[in-house]
Structures are given as C-alpha cells and as structure tokens.
Coordinates of C-alpha atoms in Angstrom, one line a residue:
M1 CA -50.8 17.8 -29.5
R2 CA -48.9 14.6 -30.3
R3 CA -46.3 16.6 -32.2
T4 CA -45.9 19.0 -29.3
V5 CA -45.3 16.2 -26.9
T6 CA -42.8 14.6 -29.3
A7 CA -40.8 17.8 -29.3
V8 CA -41.1 18.7 -25.6
V9 CA -40.0 15.3 -24.1
P10 CA -36.6 15.2 -25.9
A11 CA -36.2 18.9 -25.1
L12 CA -36.7 18.2 -21.4
L13 CA -34.1 15.5 -21.5
G14 CA -31.8 17.9 -23.3
Y15 CA -32.6 20.5 -20.6
F16 CA -31.3 18.2 -17.9
I17 CA -28.2 17.3 -20.0
L18 CA -27.5 20.9 -20.6
S19 CA -28.0 21.8 -17.0
G20 CA -25.5 19.1 -15.9
L21 CA -22.9 20.2 -18.5
N22 CA -23.5 23.8 -17.6
C23 CA -22.7 22.9 -13.9
C24 CA -19.5 21.2 -15.0
R25 CA -18.3 24.1 -17.2
H26 CA -15.2 24.4 -15.1
L27 CA -14.1 21.1 -16.6
C28 CA -12.7 20.6 -20.1
L29 CA -13.1 17.0 -21.1
V30 CA -15.9 14.6 -20.2
P31 CA -16.3 11.1 -21.8
I32 CA -19.8 10.4 -23.0
A33 CA -19.7 6.7 -23.7
S34 CA -17.6 3.9 -25.0
L35 CA -18.6 2.7 -28.5
K36 CA -19.0 -0.9 -27.4
L37 CA -21.6 -0.1 -24.7
F38 CA -24.2 0.9 -27.4
N39 CA -25.4 -0.7 -30.5
S40 CA -24.6 2.5 -32.3
A41 CA -22.5 4.8 -30.3
T42 CA -22.4 7.5 -32.9
G43 CA -26.2 7.4 -33.2
V44 CA -26.7 7.8 -29.5
W45 CA -24.2 10.6 -29.4
W46 CA -25.9 12.6 -32.1
R47 CA -29.3 12.1 -30.5
V48 CA -27.8 13.6 -27.3
I49 CA -26.5 16.5 -29.3
D50 CA -29.9 16.9 -30.8
F51 CA -31.5 17.0 -27.3
V52 CA -29.0 19.7 -26.3
N53 CA -29.7 21.8 -29.3
M54 CA -33.5 21.4 -28.8
A55 CA -33.1 22.4 -25.2
S56 CA -30.9 25.3 -26.1
T57 CA -33.7 26.6 -28.4
L58 CA -36.7 26.0 -26.1
F59 CA -35.1 26.9 -22.8
R60 CA -32.7 29.6 -23.9
N61 CA -34.3 32.1 -21.5
V62 CA -34.0 29.6 -18.6
I63 CA -30.4 28.4 -19.0
Q64 CA -27.5 30.7 -19.6
A65 CA -25.6 28.4 -21.8
Q66 CA -21.8 28.9 -22.2
P67 CA -20.7 29.8 -25.8
L68 CA -19.4 26.2 -26.3
F69 CA -23.0 24.9 -26.3
L70 CA -24.0 27.1 -29.3
N71 CA -22.0 25.0 -31.7
S72 CA -22.7 21.3 -31.3
S73 CA -19.9 20.2 -33.7
A74 CA -17.4 21.7 -31.4
L75 CA -18.5 19.2 -28.7
L76 CA -17.6 16.1 -30.7
R77 CA -14.2 14.6 -30.4
R78 CA -13.1 11.0 -31.0
K79 CA -10.0 9.7 -29.2
N80 CA -9.0 6.0 -28.9
G81 CA -12.4 4.8 -29.8
V82 CA -14.2 6.9 -27.2
L83 CA -16.4 10.0 -27.7
Y84 CA -15.6 13.0 -25.6
C85 CA -17.3 16.3 -24.9
T86 CA -14.8 19.1 -24.9
M87 CA -15.6 22.1 -22.6
K88 CA -13.4 25.1 -22.6
S89 CA -15.1 28.0 -20.8
T90 CA -14.3 31.5 -21.9
S91 CA -15.5 32.9 -18.5
H92 CA -13.0 33.6 -15.7
S93 CA -15.8 33.6 -13.1
H94 CA -16.3 29.9 -13.0
T95 CA -15.3 27.7 -10.1
Q96 CA -11.6 26.9 -10.0
T97 CA -10.1 23.5 -10.2
A98 CA -7.6 22.4 -7.6
T99 CA -4.8 23.0 -10.1
E100 CA -6.0 26.5 -11.0
E101 CA -6.6 27.4 -7.4
K102 CA -3.1 26.2 -6.5
Q103 CA -1.6 28.3 -9.3
Q104 CA -3.6 31.4 -8.7
Q105 CA -3.9 31.5 -5.0
K106 CA -1.8 34.1 -3.3
S107 CA -2.7 34.2 0.4
P108 CA -1.0 37.0 2.3
Q109 CA -1.2 35.0 5.5
K110 CA 0.5 31.9 4.1
I111 CA 3.7 31.3 6.0
K112 CA 6.4 29.2 4.4
V113 CA 8.3 26.9 6.8
P114 CA 12.0 26.6 5.7
P115 CA 13.1 22.9 5.6
Q116 CA 15.9 23.6 8.2
K117 CA 13.3 24.9 10.7
Q118 CA 11.0 21.8 10.4
M119 CA 12.9 19.6 12.8
K120 CA 13.3 22.5 15.2
E121 CA 9.5 23.2 15.2
V122 CA 8.6 19.5 15.4
S123 CA 10.9 19.0 18.4
K124 CA 9.2 22.0 20.0
I125 CA 5.9 20.2 20.1
G126 CA 7.1 17.9 22.9
A127 CA 7.5 20.9 25.2
D128 CA 4.8 23.4 24.1
Y129 CA 2.3 21.7 21.7
E130 CA 0.7 18.4 21.1
A131 CA -0.2 17.0 17.6
V132 CA -3.5 15.1 17.2
I133 CA -3.6 12.8 14.2
G134 CA -6.3 10.6 12.8
I135 CA -6.4 8.7 9.5
E136 CA -9.2 7.8 7.0
T137 CA -8.0 4.8 5.0
H138 CA -9.7 3.6 1.8
V139 CA -9.0 0.0 0.9
Q140 CA -9.9 -1.2 -2.5
L141 CA -11.2 -4.7 -2.4
S142 CA -9.9 -7.6 -4.5
T143 CA -13.3 -8.8 -5.7
L144 CA -13.8 -10.1 -9.2
T145 CA -16.6 -7.6 -10.0
K146 CA -17.5 -4.2 -8.8
A147 CA -19.7 -3.3 -5.8
F148 CA -23.1 -2.9 -7.5
C149 CA -22.7 -4.4 -11.0
S150 CA -21.1 -7.3 -12.9
C151 CA -18.3 -5.2 -14.5
P152 CA -14.8 -6.5 -13.8
Y153 CA -12.0 -4.1 -12.8
S154 CA -8.4 -4.4 -14.0
Y155 CA -5.9 -1.8 -12.9
G156 CA -4.2 -0.2 -16.0
A157 CA -7.0 -1.2 -18.4
Q158 CA -7.8 1.1 -21.3
P159 CA -10.0 4.0 -20.2
N160 CA -13.7 3.4 -20.2
T161 CA -13.5 -0.3 -21.1
C162 CA -14.8 -1.7 -17.8
I163 CA -18.1 0.2 -17.5
C164 CA -21.8 -0.3 -17.9
P165 CA -25.0 1.7 -17.4
V166 CA -24.7 1.2 -13.6
C167 CA -21.1 2.5 -13.5
M168 CA -22.1 5.5 -15.6
G169 CA -25.2 6.3 -13.5
L170 CA -27.5 6.2 -16.5
P171 CA -31.2 6.7 -15.8
G172 CA -33.0 3.4 -14.9
A173 CA -29.9 1.4 -14.0
L174 CA -30.2 -0.1 -10.6
P175 CA -27.5 -1.4 -8.3
V176 CA -27.2 -4.9 -7.0
L177 CA -24.9 -5.5 -4.0
N178 CA -21.9 -7.8 -4.5
S179 CA -22.1 -10.3 -1.5
K180 CA -18.3 -10.6 -1.5
V181 CA -18.1 -7.0 -0.4
I182 CA -20.0 -7.9 2.8
E183 CA -17.7 -10.9 3.4
C184 CA -14.6 -8.7 3.1
A185 CA -16.1 -6.1 5.4
V186 CA -16.9 -8.7 8.1
K187 CA -13.4 -10.2 7.8
L188 CA -11.7 -6.9 8.3
A189 CA -14.1 -5.9 11.1
L190 CA -13.3 -9.1 13.1
A191 CA -9.6 -8.7 12.4
L192 CA -9.7 -5.1 13.9
N193 CA -11.7 -6.2 16.9
C194 CA -14.8 -4.2 15.9
R195 CA -18.4 -4.6 16.9
L196 CA -20.4 -5.7 13.9
S197 CA -23.9 -4.4 13.2
F198 CA -26.5 -7.1 12.7
S199 CA -28.4 -4.6 10.5
S200 CA -26.8 -1.8 8.5
K201 CA -27.8 0.3 5.5
F202 CA -26.5 2.2 2.6
D203 CA -26.9 5.9 2.1
R204 CA -26.4 8.4 -0.7
K205 CA -23.6 10.9 -0.2
Q206 CA -24.4 13.9 -2.4
Y207 CA -21.6 15.9 -4.0
F208 CA -20.8 17.0 -7.5
Y209 CA -17.6 15.9 -9.1
P210 CA -17.0 15.1 -12.8
D211 CA -15.7 11.5 -12.1
L212 CA -18.9 10.8 -10.1
P213 CA -21.4 10.3 -12.8
K214 CA -24.5 9.7 -10.6
G215 CA -23.9 12.9 -8.7
Y216 CA -23.8 10.9 -5.5
Q217 CA -21.7 8.1 -3.9
I218 CA -23.3 5.0 -2.4
S219 CA -21.8 4.8 1.1
Q220 CA -22.8 4.2 4.7
F221 CA -23.5 7.1 7.1
D222 CA -25.2 6.7 10.4
I223 CA -25.4 2.9 10.6
P224 CA -22.0 1.5 9.3
I225 CA -21.3 -2.2 9.2
A226 CA -18.7 -2.0 12.1
T227 CA -17.7 0.3 14.9
G228 CA -15.4 0.5 17.9
G229 CA -12.3 -1.5 17.2
S230 CA -8.5 -1.3 17.7
I231 CA -5.3 -2.3 16.0
D232 CA -2.0 -3.2 17.7
L233 CA 1.5 -2.7 16.2
D234 CA 5.2 -2.6 17.1
L235 CA 7.2 0.5 16.1
P236 CA 10.6 -0.3 14.4
L237 CA 13.6 -0.2 16.6
E238 CA 15.2 2.7 14.6
F239 CA 12.2 4.8 15.7
G240 CA 12.5 3.9 19.3
G241 CA 10.5 0.7 19.3
G242 CA 7.6 0.0 21.6
H243 CA 4.1 -1.3 21.4
R244 CA 1.1 0.8 20.3
R245 CA -2.6 0.4 20.2
F246 CA -4.8 2.7 18.2
G247 CA -8.6 2.9 18.2
I248 CA -10.8 2.3 15.2
T249 CA -13.9 4.5 15.1
R250 CA -15.8 2.7 12.3
I251 CA -15.6 0.7 9.1
H252 CA -18.1 1.2 6.3
M253 CA -18.7 0.0 2.8
E254 CA -18.8 2.3 -0.2
E255 CA -18.1 2.6 -3.9
D256 CA -15.1 4.3 -5.6
A257 CA -15.4 7.2 -8.0
G258 CA -13.9 7.4 -11.4
K259 CA -10.5 9.0 -12.2
L260 CA -9.6 12.4 -13.6
M261 CA -6.6 12.5 -15.9
H262 CA -5.4 16.1 -16.2
S263 CA -3.5 17.5 -19.1
G264 CA 0.1 18.7 -18.7
N265 CA -0.8 22.4 -18.9
G266 CA -4.1 22.1 -17.0
S267 CA -6.2 23.3 -19.9
Y268 CA -8.4 20.2 -19.9
S269 CA -9.2 17.0 -18.1
Q270 CA -10.3 13.5 -19.1
V271 CA -12.5 11.2 -17.2
D272 CA -11.9 7.5 -16.9
L273 CA -14.9 5.7 -15.3
N274 CA -13.2 2.2 -15.1
R275 CA -12.8 2.7 -11.3
A276 CA -16.3 4.0 -10.8
G277 CA -18.2 1.5 -8.6
V278 CA -15.2 -0.5 -7.4
P279 CA -15.8 -1.6 -3.8
L280 CA -14.1 0.2 -1.0
L281 CA -13.9 -0.2 2.8
E282 CA -13.2 3.0 4.6
I283 CA -11.5 2.6 8.0
V284 CA -11.7 5.7 10.2
S285 CA -9.2 5.8 13.1
E286 CA -9.6 7.5 16.4
P287 CA -7.4 10.6 16.8
D288 CA -4.9 8.6 18.9
M289 CA -1.7 9.2 17.0
R290 CA 0.7 12.0 17.9
T291 CA 3.6 11.7 15.5
G292 CA 4.2 11.1 11.8
I293 CA 6.0 7.8 12.6
E294 CA 3.0 6.5 14.5
A295 CA 0.7 7.4 11.6
S296 CA 2.8 5.8 8.9
E297 CA 3.3 2.7 11.0
Y298 CA -0.5 2.5 11.6
A299 CA -1.1 2.7 7.8
A300 CA 1.6 0.0 7.2
E301 CA 0.0 -2.3 9.8
L302 CA -3.4 -1.8 8.0
Q303 CA -1.7 -2.8 4.8
R304 CA -0.3 -6.0 6.4
V305 CA -3.7 -6.9 7.9
V306 CA -5.7 -6.6 4.5
R307 CA -2.9 -8.5 2.8
Y308 CA -3.0 -11.3 5.4
L309 CA -6.8 -11.4 5.1
G310 CA -6.6 -11.5 1.3
V311 CA -9.3 -8.8 0.9
S312 CA -7.0 -6.4 -1.0
N313 CA -3.5 -6.3 -2.4
G314 CA -2.9 -3.0 -0.5
N315 CA -0.7 -1.5 -3.2
M316 CA -0.5 2.2 -2.6
Q317 CA 1.0 2.9 -6.0
E318 CA -2.1 1.5 -7.6
G319 CA -4.5 3.3 -5.3
S320 CA -5.6 0.1 -3.6
L321 CA -4.8 1.7 -0.3
R322 CA -5.2 5.4 0.1
C323 CA -4.8 7.5 3.3
D324 CA -6.3 10.9 4.1
V325 CA -4.6 12.3 7.2
N326 CA -6.3 14.7 9.6
V327 CA -3.8 16.8 11.6
S328 CA -4.4 19.4 14.3
V329 CA -2.2 21.0 17.0
R330 CA -3.1 22.2 20.5
P331 CA -1.1 23.6 23.4
I332 CA -0.1 21.0 26.0
G333 CA -2.8 20.7 28.6
Q334 CA -5.7 21.9 26.4
A335 CA -8.6 19.5 26.4
E336 CA -10.4 20.5 23.1
F337 CA -8.9 19.7 19.8
G338 CA -7.5 22.3 17.5
T339 CA -8.7 23.0 14.0
K340 CA -8.1 20.0 11.9
V341 CA -6.6 20.0 8.4
E342 CA -7.0 17.1 6.0
I343 CA -4.0 16.1 3.8
K344 CA -4.5 14.2 0.6
N345 CA -2.2 12.9 -2.2
L346 CA -0.2 10.6 0.1
N347 CA 1.0 7.7 -2.0
S348 CA 3.6 6.1 0.3
F349 CA 4.2 5.6 4.0
S350 CA 7.2 7.9 4.0
A351 CA 5.1 10.6 2.4
I352 CA 2.6 10.2 5.3
N353 CA 5.3 10.7 7.8
R354 CA 6.9 13.7 6.0
A355 CA 3.6 15.4 5.2
I356 CA 2.4 15.2 8.9
D357 CA 5.8 16.6 10.1
F358 CA 5.5 19.5 7.7
E359 CA 1.9 20.2 8.6
I360 CA 2.7 20.1 12.3
S361 CA 5.6 22.5 11.8
R362 CA 3.3 24.8 9.8
Q363 CA 0.6 24.9 12.4
V364 CA 3.1 25.2 15.3
N365 CA 4.6 28.2 13.5
L366 CA 1.3 29.9 13.2
H367 CA 0.5 29.2 16.9
S368 CA 3.8 30.6 18.0
Q369 CA 3.2 33.8 15.9
G370 CA -0.3 34.2 17.4
Q371 CA -2.0 33.5 14.0
Q372 CA -3.8 30.3 15.0
D373 CA -7.1 31.8 13.8
S374 CA -5.7 31.5 10.3
I375 CA -5.7 27.7 10.5
V376 CA -9.0 26.8 8.9
Q377 CA -10.7 23.4 8.3
E378 CA -9.6 22.6 4.8
T379 CA -8.2 20.0 2.5
R380 CA -4.6 20.4 1.5
L381 CA -2.4 18.6 -1.0
W382 CA 1.0 17.2 -0.3
E383 CA 3.5 18.2 -2.9
E384 CA 6.9 16.6 -3.2
G385 CA 9.4 18.5 -5.3
A386 CA 12.2 20.9 -4.8
Q387 CA 10.4 22.2 -1.8
V388 CA 8.1 19.7 -0.1
K389 CA 5.0 21.3 1.3
T390 CA 1.2 21.2 1.7
V391 CA -0.9 23.5 -0.3
T392 CA -4.6 24.4 -0.1
M393 CA -6.8 22.3 -2.3
R394 CA -10.3 23.3 -1.1
K395 CA -12.3 24.3 1.9
K396 CA -13.5 21.2 3.8
E397 CA -17.2 20.3 3.4
G398 CA -19.4 19.7 6.4
L399 CA -21.8 16.8 6.9
A400 CA -24.7 19.1 5.9
D401 CA -23.1 19.7 2.5
Y402 CA -23.3 16.0 1.6
R403 CA -27.1 15.8 2.2
Y404 CA -27.0 12.1 3.3
F405 CA -30.2 10.1 2.9
P406 CA -30.9 6.4 2.8
E407 CA -30.2 4.6 -0.5
P408 CA -33.7 3.7 -1.8
D409 CA -32.5 1.2 -4.4
L410 CA -30.7 -1.1 -1.9
P411 CA -32.1 -3.2 1.0
E412 CA -30.6 -3.3 4.5
V413 CA -27.6 -5.5 5.1
V414 CA -28.6 -8.1 7.7
L415 CA -26.0 -10.3 9.3
T416 CA -26.6 -13.5 11.4
K417 CA -24.6 -14.8 14.2
A418 CA -23.9 -18.0 12.3
Y419 CA -22.6 -16.1 9.4
M420 CA -20.2 -14.0 11.6
D421 CA -18.9 -17.1 13.3
S422 CA -18.3 -18.9 10.0
V423 CA -16.3 -15.9 8.7
G424 CA -14.4 -15.6 11.9
K425 CA -13.3 -19.3 11.7
S426 CA -11.8 -18.6 8.3
L427 CA -9.5 -15.8 9.5
P428 CA -5.8 -16.6 9.2
E429 CA -3.2 -15.9 11.9
L430 CA -2.9 -12.1 11.8
P431 CA 0.3 -10.0 12.0
E432 CA 0.1 -9.2 15.7
A433 CA -0.5 -12.8 16.7
K434 CA 2.4 -13.9 14.4
R435 CA 4.8 -11.4 15.9
R436 CA 4.0 -12.6 19.4
R437 CA 4.5 -16.2 18.4
Y438 CA 7.9 -15.4 16.8
E439 CA 8.9 -13.6 20.0
E440 CA 8.1 -16.7 22.0
M441 CA 10.5 -18.6 19.7
G442 CA 13.3 -16.4 21.0
L443 CA 13.7 -14.2 17.9
S444 CA 14.8 -10.6 18.3
M445 CA 12.3 -7.8 17.6
Q446 CA 14.3 -7.0 14.4
D447 CA 13.8 -10.5 13.2
V448 CA 10.2 -10.6 14.2
L449 CA 9.3 -7.3 12.4
F450 CA 11.1 -8.4 9.2
L451 CA 9.6 -11.9 9.0
A452 CA 6.0 -10.9 9.9
N453 CA 6.0 -7.9 7.5
D454 CA 5.2 -9.9 4.4
I455 CA 2.7 -12.8 4.6
A456 CA 4.6 -14.7 1.9
V457 CA 7.9 -14.4 3.8
A458 CA 6.2 -15.5 7.0
D459 CA 4.6 -18.5 5.3
F460 CA 8.0 -19.5 3.9
F461 CA 9.7 -19.2 7.3
D462 CA 6.9 -21.2 9.0
A463 CA 7.1 -23.9 6.4
T464 CA 10.9 -24.1 6.8
I465 CA 10.9 -24.5 10.6
Q466 CA 8.1 -27.0 10.3
K467 CA 10.5 -29.2 8.4
G468 CA 12.8 -29.2 11.5
A469 CA 15.1 -26.3 10.7
D470 CA 16.8 -24.3 13.5
V471 CA 14.6 -21.2 14.1
K472 CA 17.4 -18.7 14.3
L473 CA 19.4 -20.1 11.4
A474 CA 16.3 -20.2 9.2
A475 CA 15.6 -16.5 10.1
N476 CA 19.2 -15.6 9.3
W477 CA 19.2 -17.3 5.9
I478 CA 15.9 -15.7 4.9
M479 CA 16.8 -12.2 6.2
G480 CA 20.4 -12.4 4.8
D481 CA 21.3 -14.1 1.6
I482 CA 17.7 -14.9 0.4
A483 CA 16.5 -11.3 1.0
A484 CA 19.6 -9.9 -0.8
Y485 CA 18.9 -12.2 -3.8
L486 CA 15.3 -11.1 -3.9
K487 CA 16.3 -7.4 -3.8
N488 CA 18.9 -7.8 -6.5
E489 CA 16.7 -9.8 -8.8
K490 CA 13.6 -7.7 -8.0
L491 CA 11.6 -10.8 -7.1
S492 CA 9.1 -11.9 -4.5
I493 CA 9.8 -14.9 -2.4
I494 CA 7.0 -16.7 -4.1
D495 CA 8.9 -16.3 -7.4
I496 CA 12.1 -18.2 -6.4
K497 CA 12.8 -21.9 -7.2
L498 CA 13.9 -22.7 -3.6
V499 CA 11.3 -24.5 -1.5
P500 CA 11.2 -24.5 2.3
H501 CA 12.0 -28.2 2.6
E502 CA 15.3 -27.7 0.8
L503 CA 16.3 -24.7 2.9
A504 CA 15.7 -26.8 6.0
E505 CA 17.8 -29.6 4.4
L506 CA 20.6 -27.1 3.6
I507 CA 20.6 -25.7 7.2
A508 CA 20.7 -29.2 8.6
S509 CA 23.7 -30.1 6.4
I510 CA 25.6 -27.0 7.5
K511 CA 24.7 -27.5 11.2
S512 CA 25.9 -31.1 11.2
G513 CA 29.2 -30.1 9.7
T514 CA 28.6 -32.0 6.5
I515 CA 29.2 -28.9 4.4
S516 CA 30.7 -25.5 5.2
G517 CA 28.7 -22.3 5.3
K518 CA 30.6 -21.0 2.3
I519 CA 29.7 -24.1 0.2
G520 CA 26.2 -23.8 1.6
K521 CA 25.8 -20.3 0.1
E522 CA 27.0 -21.6 -3.3
I523 CA 24.4 -24.4 -3.1
L524 CA 21.7 -21.8 -2.0
F525 CA 22.2 -19.6 -5.0
E526 CA 21.9 -22.6 -7.3
L527 CA 18.7 -23.6 -5.6
L528 CA 17.3 -20.0 -5.8
A529 CA 17.9 -19.7 -9.5
K530 CA 17.4 -23.2 -10.8
G531 CA 15.7 -25.2 -8.1
G532 CA 16.5 -28.9 -7.3
T533 CA 17.5 -30.6 -4.1
V534 CA 20.6 -30.3 -1.9
K535 CA 21.4 -34.0 -2.2
G536 CA 20.6 -34.0 -5.9
L537 CA 23.0 -31.2 -6.6
I538 CA 25.8 -32.9 -4.7
E539 CA 25.2 -36.2 -6.5
E540 CA 25.0 -34.4 -9.8
K541 CA 28.6 -33.2 -9.4
D542 CA 29.9 -36.7 -8.9
L543 CA 31.5 -38.1 -5.8
V544 CA 35.3 -37.9 -5.6
Q545 CA 36.1 -39.8 -2.4
A546 CA 33.8 -41.1 0.4
S547 CA 35.4 -38.6 2.8
Y548 CA 35.2 -35.7 0.4
C549 CA 32.5 -33.9 -1.4
F550 CA 32.1 -33.7 -5.1
S551 CA 32.9 -31.0 -7.5
R552 CA 34.8 -27.7 -7.4
S553 CA 31.9 -25.8 -6.0
F554 CA 29.8 -28.4 -4.1
L555 CA 32.1 -30.3 -1.7
H556 CA 31.5 -32.0 1.6
R557 CA 33.9 -31.2 4.5
I558 CA 36.6 -33.7 5.3
T559 CA 35.5 -35.3 8.5
D560 CA 37.7 -38.4 8.5
L561 CA 40.1 -38.2 11.5
G562 CA 42.9 -40.0 9.7
D563 CA 42.8 -37.8 6.6
I564 CA 43.0 -34.6 8.7
E565 CA 45.9 -36.0 10.9
K566 CA 47.9 -36.7 7.7
M567 CA 47.4 -33.1 6.4
V568 CA 48.3 -31.7 9.8
D569 CA 51.5 -33.8 10.0
K570 CA 52.5 -32.7 6.5
V571 CA 52.0 -29.0 7.3
I572 CA 54.0 -29.2 10.5
A573 CA 56.8 -31.1 8.8
E574 CA 57.0 -28.4 6.1
N575 CA 57.2 -25.5 8.6
P576 CA 59.8 -26.4 11.2
K577 CA 60.7 -22.8 11.9
Q578 CA 57.1 -21.8 12.7
L579 CA 56.8 -24.9 14.9
E580 CA 59.8 -23.9 16.9
Q581 CA 58.5 -20.4 17.4
Y582 CA 55.1 -21.8 18.5
R583 CA 56.7 -24.1 21.1
S584 CA 58.8 -21.2 22.4
G585 CA 55.6 -19.2 23.3
K586 CA 54.2 -17.7 20.1
T587 CA 50.9 -19.6 20.4
K588 CA 49.2 -17.3 17.9
L589 CA 50.9 -19.2 15.2
Q590 CA 48.3 -21.9 15.7
G591 CA 46.1 -19.9 13.3
Y592 CA 48.9 -20.0 10.7
F593 CA 49.0 -23.8 10.9
A594 CA 45.2 -24.0 10.7
G595 CA 45.3 -21.8 7.6
Q596 CA 47.9 -23.9 5.9
V597 CA 45.8 -27.1 6.5
M598 CA 42.6 -25.4 5.2
K599 CA 44.6 -24.3 2.2
A600 CA 45.8 -27.8 1.6
S601 CA 42.3 -29.2 2.0
K602 CA 40.8 -26.4 -0.2
G603 CA 38.6 -25.4 2.6
K604 CA 37.1 -28.8 3.1
A605 CA 38.6 -29.8 6.5
N606 CA 36.1 -29.9 9.3
P607 CA 37.2 -26.9 11.5
G608 CA 36.3 -28.6 14.8
I609 CA 38.2 -31.7 14.1
L610 CA 41.1 -29.8 12.6
N611 CA 41.6 -27.6 15.7
K612 CA 41.5 -30.5 18.1
V613 CA 44.1 -32.5 16.1
L614 CA 46.3 -29.4 15.5
V615 CA 46.4 -28.5 19.3
E616 CA 47.4 -32.1 20.1
K617 CA 50.1 -32.2 17.4
L618 CA 51.6 -28.8 18.1
N619 CA 51.8 -29.4 21.9
A620 CA 53.1 -33.0 21.6
K621 CA 56.3 -33.7 23.5
V622 CA 59.3 -34.4 21.2

C-alpha cells in the first residue's frame, strides 16, 4: 500500500503538469525555473520530468499527450543559465497564436482603407457619423518591490532573474500586499478627483496565457479602490486649442503578467517572468472622446499626472504606461453605442492618434457600404509599416469568460479618513493647476503648455522666477536657447550645470543693460556646459577697463556717456559725405552711423545711450 501511494502521488502531480503543458501546446518555449531559485535546479527539473513520465504511463488513457511528451530528453534545453521546455506541436488543429492568426487569416469581408481615403473618411464623420472613444490605461508603479512579494523589478534585467515562487505561481506561495501600491492608488485617485472606497477587495481574473503562471491575475472587479473622477487638459494650439474635461470611470489595482518574446520566424516563444507581479493601476475612462487628437492628449495628460505625483516614470517605450483604445462609430443622432473594437500595441501618443483615425475610417467605410454587421467586438493590433493598419488579434472576451471571484488569500483594503487626508496633503501642484497659474502670470498658452509639460522644466522655471527673474524673459530663455541645447545634447534639464539662480542673474544683467543679449548667450552656453556663476565667469576673464567688460567673449557694455560721445564724434568726423547726406534729408543713414559706432566698440556700446547721443550729434547745428 505504501509503495502504491508513493507512486501515485508524484504521478498525480505529473498529471497536473502534463495537463497544463498539454493546454499550452500552441506555445513553443516555456521557462521552467532559474537555477538560482532552487538548491539544485537540475535536480528539480529532472524530478518534474519524472513526474511527467510517470503521469504519461499511468494516465495515458486519460490525457492525449502530444508527441513531444513521449521523449522527455527533447524537453530539456539550457539557455543563458535557464532551463526551458520546448514545445513544437505537430498538429495543425491547435489554437492559433496572434502571429499565426494574423499570417493565416484571410477574411473575405475585410476591407482595406487606402491611405489617401483616410482623411476623407475621417472628415465625413463630422457630417454623418460620430466616433465614441474610451481608453484603458495601465500605469506601472515605481515601487521598490512587486505588488505581492519582495522581488525587485528592474527594466531590462536578464530574463527570469527577478522572480520567486510567488511570481511563478508555485503551489503554496501566498501573496502579501505591498502597502506602497495602496498609497500610489490613493494619490492618483485624489489627483483625478475620484471617490475613494473606504473598503475594497481583490479578485481573481481567470484566463489562460503562457506569461500568466498562476492561470489568473489578481485584480479588482466589482469594488475597485476608486470610481467617478475626471481629468482636465488643454489641447495644443496646432490642433485647435481649447479646454477639455474627460470622465474617469474607475481606478483599480492589479498585477502585471510576464512577457512573451517571440522568435523572428514565429516558430517558438520564450517567457520572461521578471514583470510578473509588478504593480499596476488601471485607469478606465468614460467614452467621452471623439477624435484621435483628444485621445492622445488624454493619454499625454495622464502621463504628466503620474510623473508629477511620482508614482510612475510613465515611459511608454518601457511599457510603464500602456493604452488600450476602444473605438466605435455610430450615425449622428443615434443614442446607443456602436460595436466597440479594442486596439492594442500602441506605444506612442502619435500611434494612438493614427490608429484611432484608421479604425474610424475602417468602420465608417463599412457603415457606408451597409456592412456594419461585419464590425464585431474584437481586439485588433496596430501595425506600423509600409501600410499602417489594424489587424484582428482575437475575439474579445466577455466578463463571464474571466470567471471573477474574490481573492481568498488577500484581505480587504480598508482606508480611513485620516489616511486619505494625509495622502491628500502630500500631493504636489498638478499640471492643470500649474497651467492656470502660469496663465495668470500673463504667459501665452504656447508658453504654458511647454513649461507645464515636464515637471522638471516647470520646477526649473518656478525656481528661476522665485529668484526675481522676469517671467516672460525666463520663459523665453528656457523655451529657446536652453531647450535647443537640451535637444542637441540629448539631455534633460536636470542634467545641465546651469542652476536657476544663475539664469535669474543672467536675465537681470541683460535687462539692466550691463551685458548684451549676444554676450549673454555666450555666457549661457558656458554655464550650461561647465557651470559656475555669471559674475565669476566675468571676473575670471579679467577686467580691461572699468567701463568695459572683460575678455573677447565675456564683455560688459560700454555705458559711460563720455566714452560713447568720443566714439560717435570720431565716426562722424570720418564720414563727412554721409553726414552731409543725412542732414540733407536721408535720415535712414542714422543706422549706418550706429553700425559704425558698434563696429568700433566691438558691439559693446549700450544701444540706448548710443542712439540718444547719435541723434543729438547728427542733428546739431553747425
């Protein structure tokens, strides 16, 4: 009896392993475990293989194993210190991957929208159709550890090096909620004017995908942490300008899945579980947007908000901010929504705009041809290449498919009024409030949008004007020469040597006429690259005369009235013919004399004093 139990228990474990692998037979490469997670990774691996072999023998009439399971040695592969299971199904009846479906799908009802027709179709919406757009945004939080375990996460780390039994969904591993995730959620909810739930809970969202090792995602379903908010933004002037307010349906906490890395030819895939368990906040908007521009600006404003709050870096290229767009089209005047289509693979704001415009064109085209019934609820991928387009990825699941139920391993999240108030007091000035403050300073909307777009730039500008700098001049210097320098050098404003106090000093020196704008620019570039102080740089170049500045490139203007009068007298004496022409009515020659004086002073003469002296001398009676 004891021997029978000893054999059956591992066989049962092998049965479940085999069942799981058999379900994932449409994949080709699944990582089993990193060597450093176990005392003896090879030993664990071979025991798993033994379980599979035992299950294959005892339950061969229950499970129809694929041919790959019959030879255990074919399963083992070592790559970069990680053990993998290679699965290459010989059956063509298995479920297709997105790549295979995209390559094999040939829908007779698919209508291609030529690029030259897109703008025509989009413009037609204003007269005949209305687009309805909503966005689901996933924000990856900048916490030190993952949502439910103590593993760190570092973007770009070697595959499967930031994982543990909780990340991998191993039996017996229990989640423990990271309190920082709650703090980030409360911050964002307050920033987006949401109603916070004093008591919320986690749920299990069931779906199978190879980079989701547990077979479910810990998320929030019917009682999210926040609901019913809004976000305000200003559209750029090049897109017509104007203020917009879009509703926020809900914010909920959840964990991220792992990442699939597909081979170039699509013959196999690799799973990296580093990202599994990384905390996310999902922000679901109301379907309030009507154009691609509005949607992309909504996403950009969300990025600004999370960066201002410090809850995420919001880098779309790293996947820290991901947007899934829902688009539908309906005839003008129709109350009910059309069939919505979800678009994925949008990794930039411009891609959001272009993908929505394409999808609107596609759906309008189908409506105009009487084929609106062919628009189905599905998930489509945005492809950018020779011909940008959306392509079918999979049919959209319904709520019933996810089989939500409360997460039994996590308690409710209970918030107190005191905690909410303490988090609220820690919020910084948000982008919308900052834009309104800049407007009250008298800045143009173009200046306002530029300065408030990046919190680091806004902080630099605020620190500069706090030192007494003229508001408009400070904005011009930051948006002009400093922005150009940052672009050319591929730097952020936090990387430069120039500090706000010295920019304020430079602006004051130019405004007072101590130095010219041209010389100020030369000083600016020195400060940007090497640092230092305005006064220090001038003194470092050595003083030539009390009324002059110092070296070839860092010179004060000549402000002494006597010095300027001497130069004007000399120039007039050297140009008697031009003087006679001026006095005979050709007053435009005043510019000629001014140029000669500036040339003689090497650009150092104070223009205001020079013009006043020049007019007096030229018009003096002989």
